[in-house]
Structure formats: structure tokens, C-alpha cells
CSV table of C-alpha atoms in Angstrom, one decimal:
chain,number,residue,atom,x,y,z
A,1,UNK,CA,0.0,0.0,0.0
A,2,UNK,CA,1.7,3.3,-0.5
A,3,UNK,CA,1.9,6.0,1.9
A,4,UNK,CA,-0.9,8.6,2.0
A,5,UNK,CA,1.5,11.2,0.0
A,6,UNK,CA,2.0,9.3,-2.5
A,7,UNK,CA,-1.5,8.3,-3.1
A,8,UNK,CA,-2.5,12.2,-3.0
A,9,UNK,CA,0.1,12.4,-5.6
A,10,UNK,CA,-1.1,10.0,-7.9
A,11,UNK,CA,-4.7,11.1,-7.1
A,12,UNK,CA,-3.6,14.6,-8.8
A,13,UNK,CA,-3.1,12.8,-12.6
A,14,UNK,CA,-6.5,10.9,-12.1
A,15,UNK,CA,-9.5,11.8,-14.3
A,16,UNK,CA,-12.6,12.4,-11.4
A,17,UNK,CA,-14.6,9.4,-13.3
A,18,UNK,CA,-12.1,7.2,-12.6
A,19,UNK,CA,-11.2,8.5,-8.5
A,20,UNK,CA,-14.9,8.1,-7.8
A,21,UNK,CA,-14.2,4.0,-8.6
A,22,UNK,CA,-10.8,4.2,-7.1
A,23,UNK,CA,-12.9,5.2,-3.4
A,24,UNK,CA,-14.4,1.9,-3.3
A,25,UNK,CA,-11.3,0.1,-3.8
A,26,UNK,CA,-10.2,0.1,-0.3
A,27,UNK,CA,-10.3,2.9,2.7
A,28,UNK,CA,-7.1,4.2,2.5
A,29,UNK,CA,-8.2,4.8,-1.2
A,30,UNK,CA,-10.9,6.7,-0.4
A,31,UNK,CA,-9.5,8.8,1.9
A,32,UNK,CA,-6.8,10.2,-0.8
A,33,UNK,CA,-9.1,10.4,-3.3
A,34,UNK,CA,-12.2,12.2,-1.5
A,35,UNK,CA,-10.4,15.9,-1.6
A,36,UNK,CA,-9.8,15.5,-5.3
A,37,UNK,CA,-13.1,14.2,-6.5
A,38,UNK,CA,-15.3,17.2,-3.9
A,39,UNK,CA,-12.6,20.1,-4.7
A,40,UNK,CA,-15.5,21.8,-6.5
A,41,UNK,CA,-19.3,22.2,-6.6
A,42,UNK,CA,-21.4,23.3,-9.5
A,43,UNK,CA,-24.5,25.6,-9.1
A,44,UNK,CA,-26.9,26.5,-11.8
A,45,UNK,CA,-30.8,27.9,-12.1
A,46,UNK,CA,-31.4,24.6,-12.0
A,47,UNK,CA,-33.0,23.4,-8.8
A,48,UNK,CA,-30.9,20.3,-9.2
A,49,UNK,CA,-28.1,21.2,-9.3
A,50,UNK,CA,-28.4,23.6,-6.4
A,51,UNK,CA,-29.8,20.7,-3.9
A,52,UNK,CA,-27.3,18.3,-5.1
A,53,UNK,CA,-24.8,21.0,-4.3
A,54,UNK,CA,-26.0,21.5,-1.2
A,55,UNK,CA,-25.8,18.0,0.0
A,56,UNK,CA,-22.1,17.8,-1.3
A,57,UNK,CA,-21.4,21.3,1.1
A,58,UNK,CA,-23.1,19.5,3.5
A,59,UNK,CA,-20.9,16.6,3.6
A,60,UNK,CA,-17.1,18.2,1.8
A,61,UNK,CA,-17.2,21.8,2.6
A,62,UNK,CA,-13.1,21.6,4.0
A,63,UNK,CA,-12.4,20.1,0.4
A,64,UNK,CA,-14.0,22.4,-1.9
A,65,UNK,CA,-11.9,24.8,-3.7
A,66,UNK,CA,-14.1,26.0,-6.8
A,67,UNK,CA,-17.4,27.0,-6.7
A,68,UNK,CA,-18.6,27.3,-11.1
A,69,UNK,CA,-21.8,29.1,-11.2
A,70,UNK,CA,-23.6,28.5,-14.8
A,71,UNK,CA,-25.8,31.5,-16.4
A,72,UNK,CA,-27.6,29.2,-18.9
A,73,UNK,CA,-30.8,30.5,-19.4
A,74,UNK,CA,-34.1,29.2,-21.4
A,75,UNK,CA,-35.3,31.8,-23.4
A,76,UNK,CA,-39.0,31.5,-24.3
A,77,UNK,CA,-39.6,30.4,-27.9
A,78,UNK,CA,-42.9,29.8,-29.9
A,79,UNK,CA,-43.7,26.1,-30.7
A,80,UNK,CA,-43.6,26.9,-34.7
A,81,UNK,CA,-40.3,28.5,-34.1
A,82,UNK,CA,-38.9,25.7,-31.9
A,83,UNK,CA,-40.4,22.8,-34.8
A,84,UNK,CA,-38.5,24.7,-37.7
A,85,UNK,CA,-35.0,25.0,-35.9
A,86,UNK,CA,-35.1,20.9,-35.0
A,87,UNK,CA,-36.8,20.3,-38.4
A,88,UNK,CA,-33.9,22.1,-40.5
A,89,UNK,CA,-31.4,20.0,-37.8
A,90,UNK,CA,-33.0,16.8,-39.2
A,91,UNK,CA,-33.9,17.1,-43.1
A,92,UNK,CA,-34.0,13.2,-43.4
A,93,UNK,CA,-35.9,12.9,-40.6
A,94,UNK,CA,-40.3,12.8,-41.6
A,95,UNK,CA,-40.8,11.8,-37.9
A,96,UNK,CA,-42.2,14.6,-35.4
A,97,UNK,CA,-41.1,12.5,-32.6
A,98,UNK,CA,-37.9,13.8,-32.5
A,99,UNK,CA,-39.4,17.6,-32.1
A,100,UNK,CA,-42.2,16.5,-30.0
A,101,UNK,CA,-40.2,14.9,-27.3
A,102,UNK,CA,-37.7,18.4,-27.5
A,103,UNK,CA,-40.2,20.6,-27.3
A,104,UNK,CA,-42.0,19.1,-24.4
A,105,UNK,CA,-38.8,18.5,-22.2
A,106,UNK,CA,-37.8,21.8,-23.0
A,107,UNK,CA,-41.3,23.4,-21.9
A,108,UNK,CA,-40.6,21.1,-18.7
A,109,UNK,CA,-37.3,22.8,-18.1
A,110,UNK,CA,-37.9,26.2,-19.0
A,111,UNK,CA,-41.2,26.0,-15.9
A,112,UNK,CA,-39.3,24.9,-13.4
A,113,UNK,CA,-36.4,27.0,-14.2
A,114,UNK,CA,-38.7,29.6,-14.0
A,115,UNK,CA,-40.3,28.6,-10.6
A,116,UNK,CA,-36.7,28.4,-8.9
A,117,UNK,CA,-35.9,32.4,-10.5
A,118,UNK,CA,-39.3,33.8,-8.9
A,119,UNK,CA,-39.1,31.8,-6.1
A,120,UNK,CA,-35.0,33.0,-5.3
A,121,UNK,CA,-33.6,30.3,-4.1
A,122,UNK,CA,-30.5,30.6,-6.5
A,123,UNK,CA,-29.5,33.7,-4.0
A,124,UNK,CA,-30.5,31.5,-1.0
A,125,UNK,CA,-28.6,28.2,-1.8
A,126,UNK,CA,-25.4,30.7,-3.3
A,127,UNK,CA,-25.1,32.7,0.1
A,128,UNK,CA,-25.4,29.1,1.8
A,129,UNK,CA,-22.8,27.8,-0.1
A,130,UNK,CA,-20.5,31.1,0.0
A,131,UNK,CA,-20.8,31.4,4.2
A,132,UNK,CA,-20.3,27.6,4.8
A,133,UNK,CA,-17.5,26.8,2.8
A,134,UNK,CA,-13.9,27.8,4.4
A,135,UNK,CA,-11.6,26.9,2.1
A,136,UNK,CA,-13.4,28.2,-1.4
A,137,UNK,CA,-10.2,29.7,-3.5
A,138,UNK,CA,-12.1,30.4,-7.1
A,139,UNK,CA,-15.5,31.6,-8.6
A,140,UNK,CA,-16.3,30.3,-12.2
A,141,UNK,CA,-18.8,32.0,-14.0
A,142,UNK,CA,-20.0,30.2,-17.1
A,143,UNK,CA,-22.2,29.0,-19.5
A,144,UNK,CA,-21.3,25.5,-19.1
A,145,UNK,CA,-24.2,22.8,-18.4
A,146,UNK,CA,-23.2,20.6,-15.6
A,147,UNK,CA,-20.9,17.6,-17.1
A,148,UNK,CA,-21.5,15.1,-14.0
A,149,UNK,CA,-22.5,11.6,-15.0
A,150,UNK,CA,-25.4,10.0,-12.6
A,151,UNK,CA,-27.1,6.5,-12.5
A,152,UNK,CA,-30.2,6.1,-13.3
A,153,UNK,CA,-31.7,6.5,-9.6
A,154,UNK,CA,-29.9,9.4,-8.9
A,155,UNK,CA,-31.6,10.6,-12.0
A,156,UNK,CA,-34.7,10.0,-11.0
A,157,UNK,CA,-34.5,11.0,-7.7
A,158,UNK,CA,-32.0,15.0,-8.8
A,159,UNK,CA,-32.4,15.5,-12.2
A,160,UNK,CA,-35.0,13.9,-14.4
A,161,UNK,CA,-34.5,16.3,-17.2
A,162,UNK,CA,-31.5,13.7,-18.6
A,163,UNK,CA,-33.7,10.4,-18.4
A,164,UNK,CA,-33.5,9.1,-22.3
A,165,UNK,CA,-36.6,8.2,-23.2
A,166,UNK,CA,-37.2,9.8,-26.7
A,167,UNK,CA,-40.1,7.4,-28.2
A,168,UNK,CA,-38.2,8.3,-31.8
A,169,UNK,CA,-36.9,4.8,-33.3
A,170,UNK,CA,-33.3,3.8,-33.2
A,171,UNK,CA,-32.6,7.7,-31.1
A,172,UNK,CA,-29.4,7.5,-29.4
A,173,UNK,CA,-30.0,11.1,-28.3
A,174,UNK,CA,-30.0,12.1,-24.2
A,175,UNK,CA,-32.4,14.0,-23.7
A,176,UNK,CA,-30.3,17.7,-23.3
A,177,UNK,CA,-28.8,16.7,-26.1
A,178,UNK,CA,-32.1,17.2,-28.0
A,179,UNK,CA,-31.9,21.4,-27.8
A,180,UNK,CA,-28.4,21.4,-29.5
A,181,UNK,CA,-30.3,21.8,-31.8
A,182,UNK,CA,-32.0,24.6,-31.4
A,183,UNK,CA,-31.4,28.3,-30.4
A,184,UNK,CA,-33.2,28.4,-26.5
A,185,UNK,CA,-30.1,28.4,-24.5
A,186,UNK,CA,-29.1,31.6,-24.0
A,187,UNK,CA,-25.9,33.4,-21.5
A,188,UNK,CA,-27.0,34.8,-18.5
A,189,UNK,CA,-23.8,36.9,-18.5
A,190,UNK,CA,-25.3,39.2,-21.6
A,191,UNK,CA,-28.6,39.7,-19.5
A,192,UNK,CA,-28.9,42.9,-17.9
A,193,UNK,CA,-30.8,43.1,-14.3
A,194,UNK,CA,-30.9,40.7,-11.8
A,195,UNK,CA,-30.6,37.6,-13.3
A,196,UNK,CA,-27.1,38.4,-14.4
A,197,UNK,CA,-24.3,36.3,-13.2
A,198,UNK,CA,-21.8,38.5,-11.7
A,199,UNK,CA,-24.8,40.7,-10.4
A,200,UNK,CA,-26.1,37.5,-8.2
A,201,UNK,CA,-22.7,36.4,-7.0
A,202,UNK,CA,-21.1,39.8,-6.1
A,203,UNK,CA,-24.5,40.6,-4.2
A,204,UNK,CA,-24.1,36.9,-2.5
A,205,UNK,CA,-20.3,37.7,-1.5
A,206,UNK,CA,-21.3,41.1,-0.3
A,207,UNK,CA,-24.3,39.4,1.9
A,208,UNK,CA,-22.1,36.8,3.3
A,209,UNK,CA,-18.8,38.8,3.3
A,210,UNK,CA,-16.9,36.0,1.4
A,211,UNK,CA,-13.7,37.0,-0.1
A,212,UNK,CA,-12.4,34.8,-2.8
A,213,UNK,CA,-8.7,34.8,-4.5
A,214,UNK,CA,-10.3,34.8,-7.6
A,215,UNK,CA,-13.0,35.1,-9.8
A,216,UNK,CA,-13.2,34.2,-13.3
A,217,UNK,CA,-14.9,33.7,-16.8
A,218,UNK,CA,-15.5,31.0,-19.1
A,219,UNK,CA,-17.1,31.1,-21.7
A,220,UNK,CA,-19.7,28.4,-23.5
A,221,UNK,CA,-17.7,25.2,-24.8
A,222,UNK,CA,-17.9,24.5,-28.4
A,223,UNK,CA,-20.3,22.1,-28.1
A,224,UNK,CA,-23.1,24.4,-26.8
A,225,UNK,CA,-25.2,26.4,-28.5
A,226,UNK,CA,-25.1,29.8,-26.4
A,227,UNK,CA,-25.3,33.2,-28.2
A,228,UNK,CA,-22.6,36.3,-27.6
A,229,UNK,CA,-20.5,35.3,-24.3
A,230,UNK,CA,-19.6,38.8,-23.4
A,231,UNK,CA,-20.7,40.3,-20.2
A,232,UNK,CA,-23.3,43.1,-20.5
A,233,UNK,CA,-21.2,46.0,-17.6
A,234,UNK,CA,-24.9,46.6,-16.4
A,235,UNK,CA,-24.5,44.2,-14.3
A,236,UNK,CA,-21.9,46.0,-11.6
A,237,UNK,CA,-25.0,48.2,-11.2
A,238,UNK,CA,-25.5,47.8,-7.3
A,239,UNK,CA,-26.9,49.9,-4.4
A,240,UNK,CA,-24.2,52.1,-2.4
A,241,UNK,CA,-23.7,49.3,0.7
A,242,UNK,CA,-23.5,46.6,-1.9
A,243,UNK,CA,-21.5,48.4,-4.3
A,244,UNK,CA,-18.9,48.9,-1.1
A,245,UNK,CA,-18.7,45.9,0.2
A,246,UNK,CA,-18.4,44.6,-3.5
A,247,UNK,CA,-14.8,46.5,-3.4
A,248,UNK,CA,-13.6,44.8,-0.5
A,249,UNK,CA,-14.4,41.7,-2.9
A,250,UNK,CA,-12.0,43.5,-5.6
A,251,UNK,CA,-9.2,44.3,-3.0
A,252,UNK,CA,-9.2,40.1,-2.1
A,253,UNK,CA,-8.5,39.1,-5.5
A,254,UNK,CA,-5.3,38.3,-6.9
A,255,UNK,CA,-6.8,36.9,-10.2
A,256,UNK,CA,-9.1,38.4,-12.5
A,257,UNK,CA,-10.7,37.5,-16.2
A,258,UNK,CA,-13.4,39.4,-17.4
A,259,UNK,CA,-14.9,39.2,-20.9
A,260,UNK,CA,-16.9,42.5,-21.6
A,261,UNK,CA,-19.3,43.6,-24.1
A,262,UNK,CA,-19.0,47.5,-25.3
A,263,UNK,CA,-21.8,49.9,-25.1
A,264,UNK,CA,-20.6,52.9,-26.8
A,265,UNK,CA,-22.8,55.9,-25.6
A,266,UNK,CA,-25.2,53.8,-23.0
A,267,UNK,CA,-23.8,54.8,-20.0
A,268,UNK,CA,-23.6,58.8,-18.6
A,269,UNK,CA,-22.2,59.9,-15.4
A,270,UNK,CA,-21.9,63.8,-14.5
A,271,UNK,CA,-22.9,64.6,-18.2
A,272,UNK,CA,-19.7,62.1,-19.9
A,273,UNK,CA,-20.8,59.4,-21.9
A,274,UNK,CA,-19.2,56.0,-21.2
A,275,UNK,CA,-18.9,52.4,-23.0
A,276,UNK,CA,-19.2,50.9,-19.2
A,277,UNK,CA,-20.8,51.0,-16.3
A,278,UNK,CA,-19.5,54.0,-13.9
A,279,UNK,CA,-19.0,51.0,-10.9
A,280,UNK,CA,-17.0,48.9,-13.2
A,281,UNK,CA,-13.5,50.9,-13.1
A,282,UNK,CA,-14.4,51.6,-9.3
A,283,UNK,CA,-14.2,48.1,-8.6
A,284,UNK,CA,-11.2,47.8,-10.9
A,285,UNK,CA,-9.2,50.4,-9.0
A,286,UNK,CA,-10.4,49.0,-5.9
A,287,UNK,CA,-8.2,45.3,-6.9
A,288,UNK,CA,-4.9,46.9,-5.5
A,289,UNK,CA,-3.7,43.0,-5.0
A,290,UNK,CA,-4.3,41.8,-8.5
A,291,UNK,CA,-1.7,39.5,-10.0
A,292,UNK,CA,-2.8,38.5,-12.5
A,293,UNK,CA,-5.5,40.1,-14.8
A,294,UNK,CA,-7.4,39.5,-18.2
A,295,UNK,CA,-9.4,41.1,-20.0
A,296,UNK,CA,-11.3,41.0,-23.7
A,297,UNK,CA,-13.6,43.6,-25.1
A,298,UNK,CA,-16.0,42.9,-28.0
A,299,UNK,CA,-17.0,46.1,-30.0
A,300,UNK,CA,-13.5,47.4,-29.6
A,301,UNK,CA,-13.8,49.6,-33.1
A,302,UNK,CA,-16.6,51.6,-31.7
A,303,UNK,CA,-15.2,52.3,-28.7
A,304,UNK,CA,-14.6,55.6,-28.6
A,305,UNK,CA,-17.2,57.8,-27.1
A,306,UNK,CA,-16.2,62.1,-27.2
A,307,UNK,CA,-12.8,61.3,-27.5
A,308,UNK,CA,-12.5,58.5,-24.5
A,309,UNK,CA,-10.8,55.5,-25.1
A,310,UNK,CA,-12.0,51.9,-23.8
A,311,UNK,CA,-9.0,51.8,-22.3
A,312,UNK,CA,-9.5,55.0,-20.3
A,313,UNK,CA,-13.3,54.1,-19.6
A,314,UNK,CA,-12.1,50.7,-18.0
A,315,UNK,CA,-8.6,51.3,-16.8
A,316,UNK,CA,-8.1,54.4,-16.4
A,317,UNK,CA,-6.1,55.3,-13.2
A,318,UNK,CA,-5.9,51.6,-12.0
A,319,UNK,CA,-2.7,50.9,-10.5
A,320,UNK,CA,-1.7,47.2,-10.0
A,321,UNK,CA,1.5,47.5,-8.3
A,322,UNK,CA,1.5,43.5,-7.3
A,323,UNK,CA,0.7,42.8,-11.4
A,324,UNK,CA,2.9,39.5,-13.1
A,325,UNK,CA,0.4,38.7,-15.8
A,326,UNK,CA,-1.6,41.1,-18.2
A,327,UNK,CA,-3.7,40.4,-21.0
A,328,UNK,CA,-5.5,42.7,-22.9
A,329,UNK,CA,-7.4,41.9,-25.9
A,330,UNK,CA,-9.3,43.9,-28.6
A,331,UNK,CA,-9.1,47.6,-26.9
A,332,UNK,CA,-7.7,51.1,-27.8
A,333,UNK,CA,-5.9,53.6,-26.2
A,334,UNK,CA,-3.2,56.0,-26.7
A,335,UNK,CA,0.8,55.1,-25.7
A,336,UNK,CA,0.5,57.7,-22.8
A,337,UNK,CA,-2.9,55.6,-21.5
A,338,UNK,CA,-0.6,52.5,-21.6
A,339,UNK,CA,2.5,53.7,-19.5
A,340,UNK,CA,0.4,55.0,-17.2
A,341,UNK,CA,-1.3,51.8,-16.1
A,342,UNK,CA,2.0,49.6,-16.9
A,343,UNK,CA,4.6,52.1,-14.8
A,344,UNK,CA,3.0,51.3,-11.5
A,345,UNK,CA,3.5,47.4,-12.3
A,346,UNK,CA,7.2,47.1,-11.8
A,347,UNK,CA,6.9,43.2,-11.2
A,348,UNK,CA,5.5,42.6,-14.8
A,349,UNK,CA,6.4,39.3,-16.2
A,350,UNK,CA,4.1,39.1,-19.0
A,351,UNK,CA,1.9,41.1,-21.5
A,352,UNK,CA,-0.1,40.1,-24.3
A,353,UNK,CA,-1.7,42.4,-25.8
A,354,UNK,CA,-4.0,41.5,-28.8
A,355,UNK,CA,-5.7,43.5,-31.0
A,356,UNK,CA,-5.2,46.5,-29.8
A,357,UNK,CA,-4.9,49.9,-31.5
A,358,UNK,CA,-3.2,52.9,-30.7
A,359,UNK,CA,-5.1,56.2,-31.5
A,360,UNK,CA,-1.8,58.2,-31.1
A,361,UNK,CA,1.7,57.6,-30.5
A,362,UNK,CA,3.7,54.9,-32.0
A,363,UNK,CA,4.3,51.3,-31.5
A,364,UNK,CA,7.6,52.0,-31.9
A,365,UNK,CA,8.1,54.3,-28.7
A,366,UNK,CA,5.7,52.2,-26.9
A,367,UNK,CA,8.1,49.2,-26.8
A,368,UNK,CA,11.7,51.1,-26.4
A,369,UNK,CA,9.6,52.6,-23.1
A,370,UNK,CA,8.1,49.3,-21.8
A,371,UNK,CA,11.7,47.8,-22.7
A,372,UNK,CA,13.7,50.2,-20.7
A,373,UNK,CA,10.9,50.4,-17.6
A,374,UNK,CA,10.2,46.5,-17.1
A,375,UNK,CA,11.8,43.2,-17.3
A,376,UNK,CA,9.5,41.3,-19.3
A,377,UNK,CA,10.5,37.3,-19.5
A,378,UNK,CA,7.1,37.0,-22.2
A,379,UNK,CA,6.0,39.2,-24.2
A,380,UNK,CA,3.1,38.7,-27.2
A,381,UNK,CA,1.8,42.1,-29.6
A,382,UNK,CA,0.1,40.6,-32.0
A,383,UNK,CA,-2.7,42.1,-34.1
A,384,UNK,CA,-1.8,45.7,-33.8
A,385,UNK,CA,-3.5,48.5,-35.4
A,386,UNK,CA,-2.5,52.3,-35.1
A,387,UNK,CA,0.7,54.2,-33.9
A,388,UNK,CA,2.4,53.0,-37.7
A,389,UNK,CA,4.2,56.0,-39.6
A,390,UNK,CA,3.5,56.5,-42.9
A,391,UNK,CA,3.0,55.1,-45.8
A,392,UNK,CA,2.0,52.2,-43.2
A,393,UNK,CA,-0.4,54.1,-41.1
A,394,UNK,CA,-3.4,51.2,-42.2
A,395,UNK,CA,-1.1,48.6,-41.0
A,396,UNK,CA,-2.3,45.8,-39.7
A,397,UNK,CA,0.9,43.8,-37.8
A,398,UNK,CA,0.6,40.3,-37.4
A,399,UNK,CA,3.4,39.1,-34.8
A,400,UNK,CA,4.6,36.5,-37.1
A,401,UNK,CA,7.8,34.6,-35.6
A,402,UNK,CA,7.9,36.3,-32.3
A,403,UNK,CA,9.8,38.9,-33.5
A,404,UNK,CA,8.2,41.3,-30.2
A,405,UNK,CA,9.6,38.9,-27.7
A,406,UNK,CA,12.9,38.8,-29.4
A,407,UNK,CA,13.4,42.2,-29.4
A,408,UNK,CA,12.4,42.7,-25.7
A,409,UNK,CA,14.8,39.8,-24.8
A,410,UNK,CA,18.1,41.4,-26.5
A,411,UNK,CA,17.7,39.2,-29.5
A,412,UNK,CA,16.4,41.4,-32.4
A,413,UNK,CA,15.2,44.7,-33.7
A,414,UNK,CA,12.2,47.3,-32.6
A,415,UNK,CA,9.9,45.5,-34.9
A,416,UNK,CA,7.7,48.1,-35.5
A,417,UNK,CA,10.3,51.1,-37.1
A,418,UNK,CA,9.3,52.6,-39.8
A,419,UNK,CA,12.4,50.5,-41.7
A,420,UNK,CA,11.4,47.5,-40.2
A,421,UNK,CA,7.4,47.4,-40.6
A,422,UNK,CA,7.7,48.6,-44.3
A,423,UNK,CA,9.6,45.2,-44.9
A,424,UNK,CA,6.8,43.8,-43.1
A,425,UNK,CA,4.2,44.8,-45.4
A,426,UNK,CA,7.0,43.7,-48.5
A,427,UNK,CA,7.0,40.5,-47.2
A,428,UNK,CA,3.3,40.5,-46.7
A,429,UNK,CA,2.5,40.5,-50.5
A,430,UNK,CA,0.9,37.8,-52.3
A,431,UNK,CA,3.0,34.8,-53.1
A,432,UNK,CA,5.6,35.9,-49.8
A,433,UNK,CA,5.8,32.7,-47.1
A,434,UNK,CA,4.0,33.7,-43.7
A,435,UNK,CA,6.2,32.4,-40.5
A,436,UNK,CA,4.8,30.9,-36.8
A,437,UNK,CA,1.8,32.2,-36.0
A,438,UNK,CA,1.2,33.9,-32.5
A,439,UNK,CA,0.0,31.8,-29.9
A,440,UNK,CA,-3.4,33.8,-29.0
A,441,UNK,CA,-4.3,35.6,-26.2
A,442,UNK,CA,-6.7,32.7,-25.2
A,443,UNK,CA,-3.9,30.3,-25.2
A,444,UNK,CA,-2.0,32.5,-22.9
A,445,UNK,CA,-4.8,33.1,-20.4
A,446,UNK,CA,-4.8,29.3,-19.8
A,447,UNK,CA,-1.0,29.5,-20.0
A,448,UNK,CA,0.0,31.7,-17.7
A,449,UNK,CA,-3.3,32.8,-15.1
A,450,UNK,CA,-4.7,28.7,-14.7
């Protein structure tokens, strides 16, 4: 038998399907294996899922680590609407079985989903969750469905929506797996108001006074069928005592990803237009202790609202003097904007930035700047736009090779000279070989801030 270590260790590289069999192998077994298989509990609009997390708090609070919240939300849709989506899905399929059977499970789900919304016991089970568990290190917010597999009993007795029994012949179709199909799933995190993701959980963390090293975003797997995946900023709209104990929140974290959807022109505070919500940049200033720190924009070419950049609206005077890790993806600001948020940061490792465009200054200074102020070990610019002299002002500069990096390391030119970025667009002509792509900014998040 080995020794309790070891058997944590070797828990580590085991799949959770396969821990939950290795429990019943023996005691010792069991014991190793229970922290990894209850490190995290999965919570949902779905009464299920909130009483089977409940019973697993109950039992494994000092294990949990990870608390995912999911946003998935069934829209209502007409039943002609709902027959043409799973109709155009199955074009060799006469049957009405298949569309019958979706439509009615779907019509079950959406009622009781609605039940558990007006009845709030999402908020209820959440702020039970958030004050009972002691050990809780991460918030997911997500799209995700839950991904746990249950026998048939459990089933019956949690979560009856996944029983497969679709009377269509020879359907090897669970019964969730029937909506793929059609477009009735929809992201909480674009709805504004209450029902909102990161309105329910930083209202539940300000109730309980739960502080959390992290809080983070992803976003609908490929599989689903979710529509945009950005985060509508209405959502930090909260009343004064919330909105201040929400900032204690910010000042806990040390990790931060936050995918946001631009609003040019929607917002006003004190007669200014902005793309965001006034309390978003308050909370972002409030996250002194930040570490590490992503964030995408979507919208980023429409950004600019009397002369304000997105960076400004959501950045502007944040100082992160504890930042390692920054990724920025798809905003635009000007090269002062930048150094000011990045001279405070004296322990930056990395930056990515992606997509991004200068609306004055130059790349060029940018980089000599960051070069001499910081000692960057990574660096990726890569899909650049703005701050190009002429006659390669429309540039659009593709980090092809890592030729960024090499120059911050001491192993190459300032890339983006006016020299050196008009043999970039030579060798961008037809019939020219492209080199290594950049990595992405995606790629980097799960790099460098999992």
C-alpha cells in the first residue's frame, strides 16, 4: 500500500470518473481520493443542481476549492419557431417524434427554471454555499451545463431532465442533447438586471462577506449552442452598501478574467458618456492586490465615445503594483494611457496584448519605453493596429515569428520602425511565405493565469 502522500500524488493525474471507482477500492483509497473528487461544486438555475450542491457542502465543505456558477438560461420560444429549428437540424428525418419529445422536455425545463428564479432560491442556496464553505479559493462563472454523469436512480430521484426516453426509433439522443439543436439556451452573462451572473454572485459575496482569490470567466464550450458570451457591464449596477462591500471583494482578489461587451454611448455619469458602467473601473481600481489580470472587449472599433478611449473608460487610473500577468485583448488607447497603467507594475512578467490599436503615439516608442521600464521574460503584440508612420499608417501587424519577444529579450530589432514594418508589409504581399503564428491571447490566459 503506498503511503498517504503518494496516493494524494497520484490522485492529482487521475481523471474524477475514474477517483470516484478508485474510493471503493479500499479505505485508504478513499480517503486520498475524496479531496480531489469534492474540490468543486457546480450551481446552476437549476433546482438540481443547487440541492445536489448542497448535499455535497453538507458533507465536503473543508475540500471544496471551486465554486462554477452557470448562467444558462431558457429563453422563451414559440412552438412553430422551436419545430423549424429541429426540423432544419434533421432534413431526413419525416418523424415529429424527434421535435415533440424536445419541445415538451424543453417546456418542462424552462417552468421549473422559471419557478426556482421567482421563487430565489439561487440567492439562497449561493449565500449558503458562500458562508459555509472555508476553504473556497475560485468563482467560475460560465455557461457551461453541468458535465456530471449519474445513474439512473440518482436521475430519477436529482435531475429527471436527462432520463433518455425519446419514443423516436433507433434515437441515441440524451435527452439535453435534444436542444443542441435549437437556439433556447441563452448566456445569462449578456442579460442585464438581476438575473445576471456577476450581479447575483457579487451581491451573495457582499451578503455573506466572502472573499475569494479569484474570480473568473469562461465562456460556453464549443459544443453548446449559447449566443454572444460577453458580459453586459450593467451588471456591476448595485446599491451604495452593496457596491462597497463589493470593493472589499475587488481588493481580495489576486486573479481576475473578465470578458466584456461594449456599449458605446449607453452609459452617462456627471454629463460624460461611457462604453461601461460608472462601478466597473471603481471596482477595478479597488483590486490593488491583482496579480494576474485578463481582459477582452468585444465592439473594440466603436469604442470611442467624445474622445475617451476603452482603455481609459475601463482602466483608467488603476494601478496594480503587485501585477505579473496582463492580457489585454481587442481595446484602444493612446501610448501615454498604456504607460500609465503599466509604470506602477514594476513586477510585470508578462503582457499580451492583442488586437489592440493605438489612436496616437507609435508602437515604436511604446516598446523602447516598456523595454527600458520593465523586465519582461514574455511578451506577445500581435494584431496591432494604429501608432504606424507613414505610408504604413493602415497597418495591420501580425506578430509573425515572435519577433516582439525577441526584441524585448536582446535578440532582435524594434519591430515596428518605420524601416522594419515597411519590410513587413513587402513581405506580406501575395506569393511571400508567412512564418509561426502567434500563440493567441486565449492560449496565454490558460498558460500563464490557470
Amino acid at each position: 500500500m503506498l503511503p498517504p502522500e503518494l496516493l494524494s500524488m497520484v490522485c492529482n493525474h487521475v481523471p474524477k470518473k475514474d477517483l470516484k471507482t478508485l474510493r471503493l477500492v479500499c479505505k485508504s483509497y478513499g480517503q486520498a481520493a475524496v479531496s480531489h473528487v469534492f474540490d468543486e461544486i457546480f450551481m446552476s438555475f437549476n433546482m438540481a443542481d443547487l440541492r445536489i450542491a448542497k448535499l455535497v457542502v453538507l458533507r465536503f465543505k473543508q475540500y471544496i476549492r471551486t465554486l462554477v456558477f452557470s448562467s444558462v438560461y431558457y429563453r422563451a420560444i414559440p412552438d412553430g419557431d422551436f419545430e423549424l429549428h429541429f426540423q432544419d437540424a434533421f432534413l431526413d428525418d419525416e418523424s415529429t417524434e424527434h421535435s415533440d419529445f424536445a419541445y415538451q422536455r424543453y417546456r418542462a425545463i424552462r417552468k421549473k427554471q422559471q419557478k426556482t428564479l421567482k421563487s430565489g432560491a439561487c440567492q439562497t442556496y449561493l449565500a449558503f454555499a458562500l458562508s459555509t464553505m472555508p476553504r473556497l479559493k475560485k468563482i467560475i462563472l460560465t455557461d457551461w451545463r453541468s458535465s456530471r454523469s449519474m445513474s439512473t436512480e440518482s436521475m430519477l430521484r436529482y435531475d429527471s431532465r436527462h432520463i433518455p426516453f425519446c419514443p423516436a426509433e433507433d434515437c441515441g439522443l440524451d435527452a439535453h442533447e435534444h436542444f443542441d439543436f435549437v437556439p433556447i439556451r441563452q448566456s445569462g452573462l449578456e442579460r442585464t438586471g438581476p438575473l445576471n451572473p456577476w450581479t447575483i454572485i457579487l451581491l451573495a459575496l457582499s451578503a455573506t462577506s466572502t472573499y475569494v482569490p479569484e474570480i473568473t470567466m469562461e465562456t460556453v464550450k464549443e459544443t453548446e449552442y449559447v449566443d454572444d458570451k460577453a458580459l453586459d457591464t450593467s451588471a456591476f449596477r448595485l446599491p451604495p452598501l452593496a457596491l462597497c462591500e463589493a470593493k472589499l471583494c475587488f481588493a481580495a482578489l489576486t486573479k481576475l478574467r473578465l470578458s466584456l461587451a461594449i456599449d458605446p454611448g449607453n452609459f452617462t455619469s456627471g454629463g460624460r458618456t461611457s462604453c461601461v458602467h460608472r462601478n466597473l473601473p471603481k471596482l477595478l481600481r479597488a483590486a490593488v492586490n491583482l496579480e494576474c489580470l485578463a481582459i477582452e472587449v468585444y465592439d473594440w472599433e466603436d469604442t470611442v465615445t467624445g474622445g475617451t478611449s476603452s482603455f481609459d473608460c475601463i482602466l483608467g487610473r488603476c494601478k496594480f503594483l503587485k501585477l505579473k500577468s496582463l492580457i489585454l485583448a481587442f481595446f484602444d488607447s493612446t501610448e501615454q494611457e498604456l504607460l500609465q497603467l503599466l509604470k506602477y507594475s514594476t513586477d510585470l512578467a508578462q503582457l499580451t496584448l492583442d488586437g489592440h490599436t493605438l489612436t496616437s503615439g507609435s508602437w515604436a516608442g511604446l516598446i523602447n519605453k516598456l523595454r527600458a521600464k520593465l523586465s519582461l521574460s514574455d511578451v506577445e503584440l500581435d494584431q496591432l493596429f494604429g501608432g504606424f508612420a507613414e505610408p504604413c499608417e493602415n497597418t495591420e501587424f501580425l506578430d509573425r515569428d515572435g519577433t516582439v519577444e525577441k526584441f524585448f529579450l536582446g535578440k532582435g530589432p524594434n519591430p515596428f520602425t518605420k524601416e522594419a514594418i515597411q519590410r513587413y508589409e513587402d513581405e506580406r504581399k501575395p506569393g511571400r511565405t508567412l512564418y509561426q503564428v502567434a500563440e493567441g491571447y486565449r492560449s496565454r490566459y490558460h498558460r500563464f493565469h490557470k
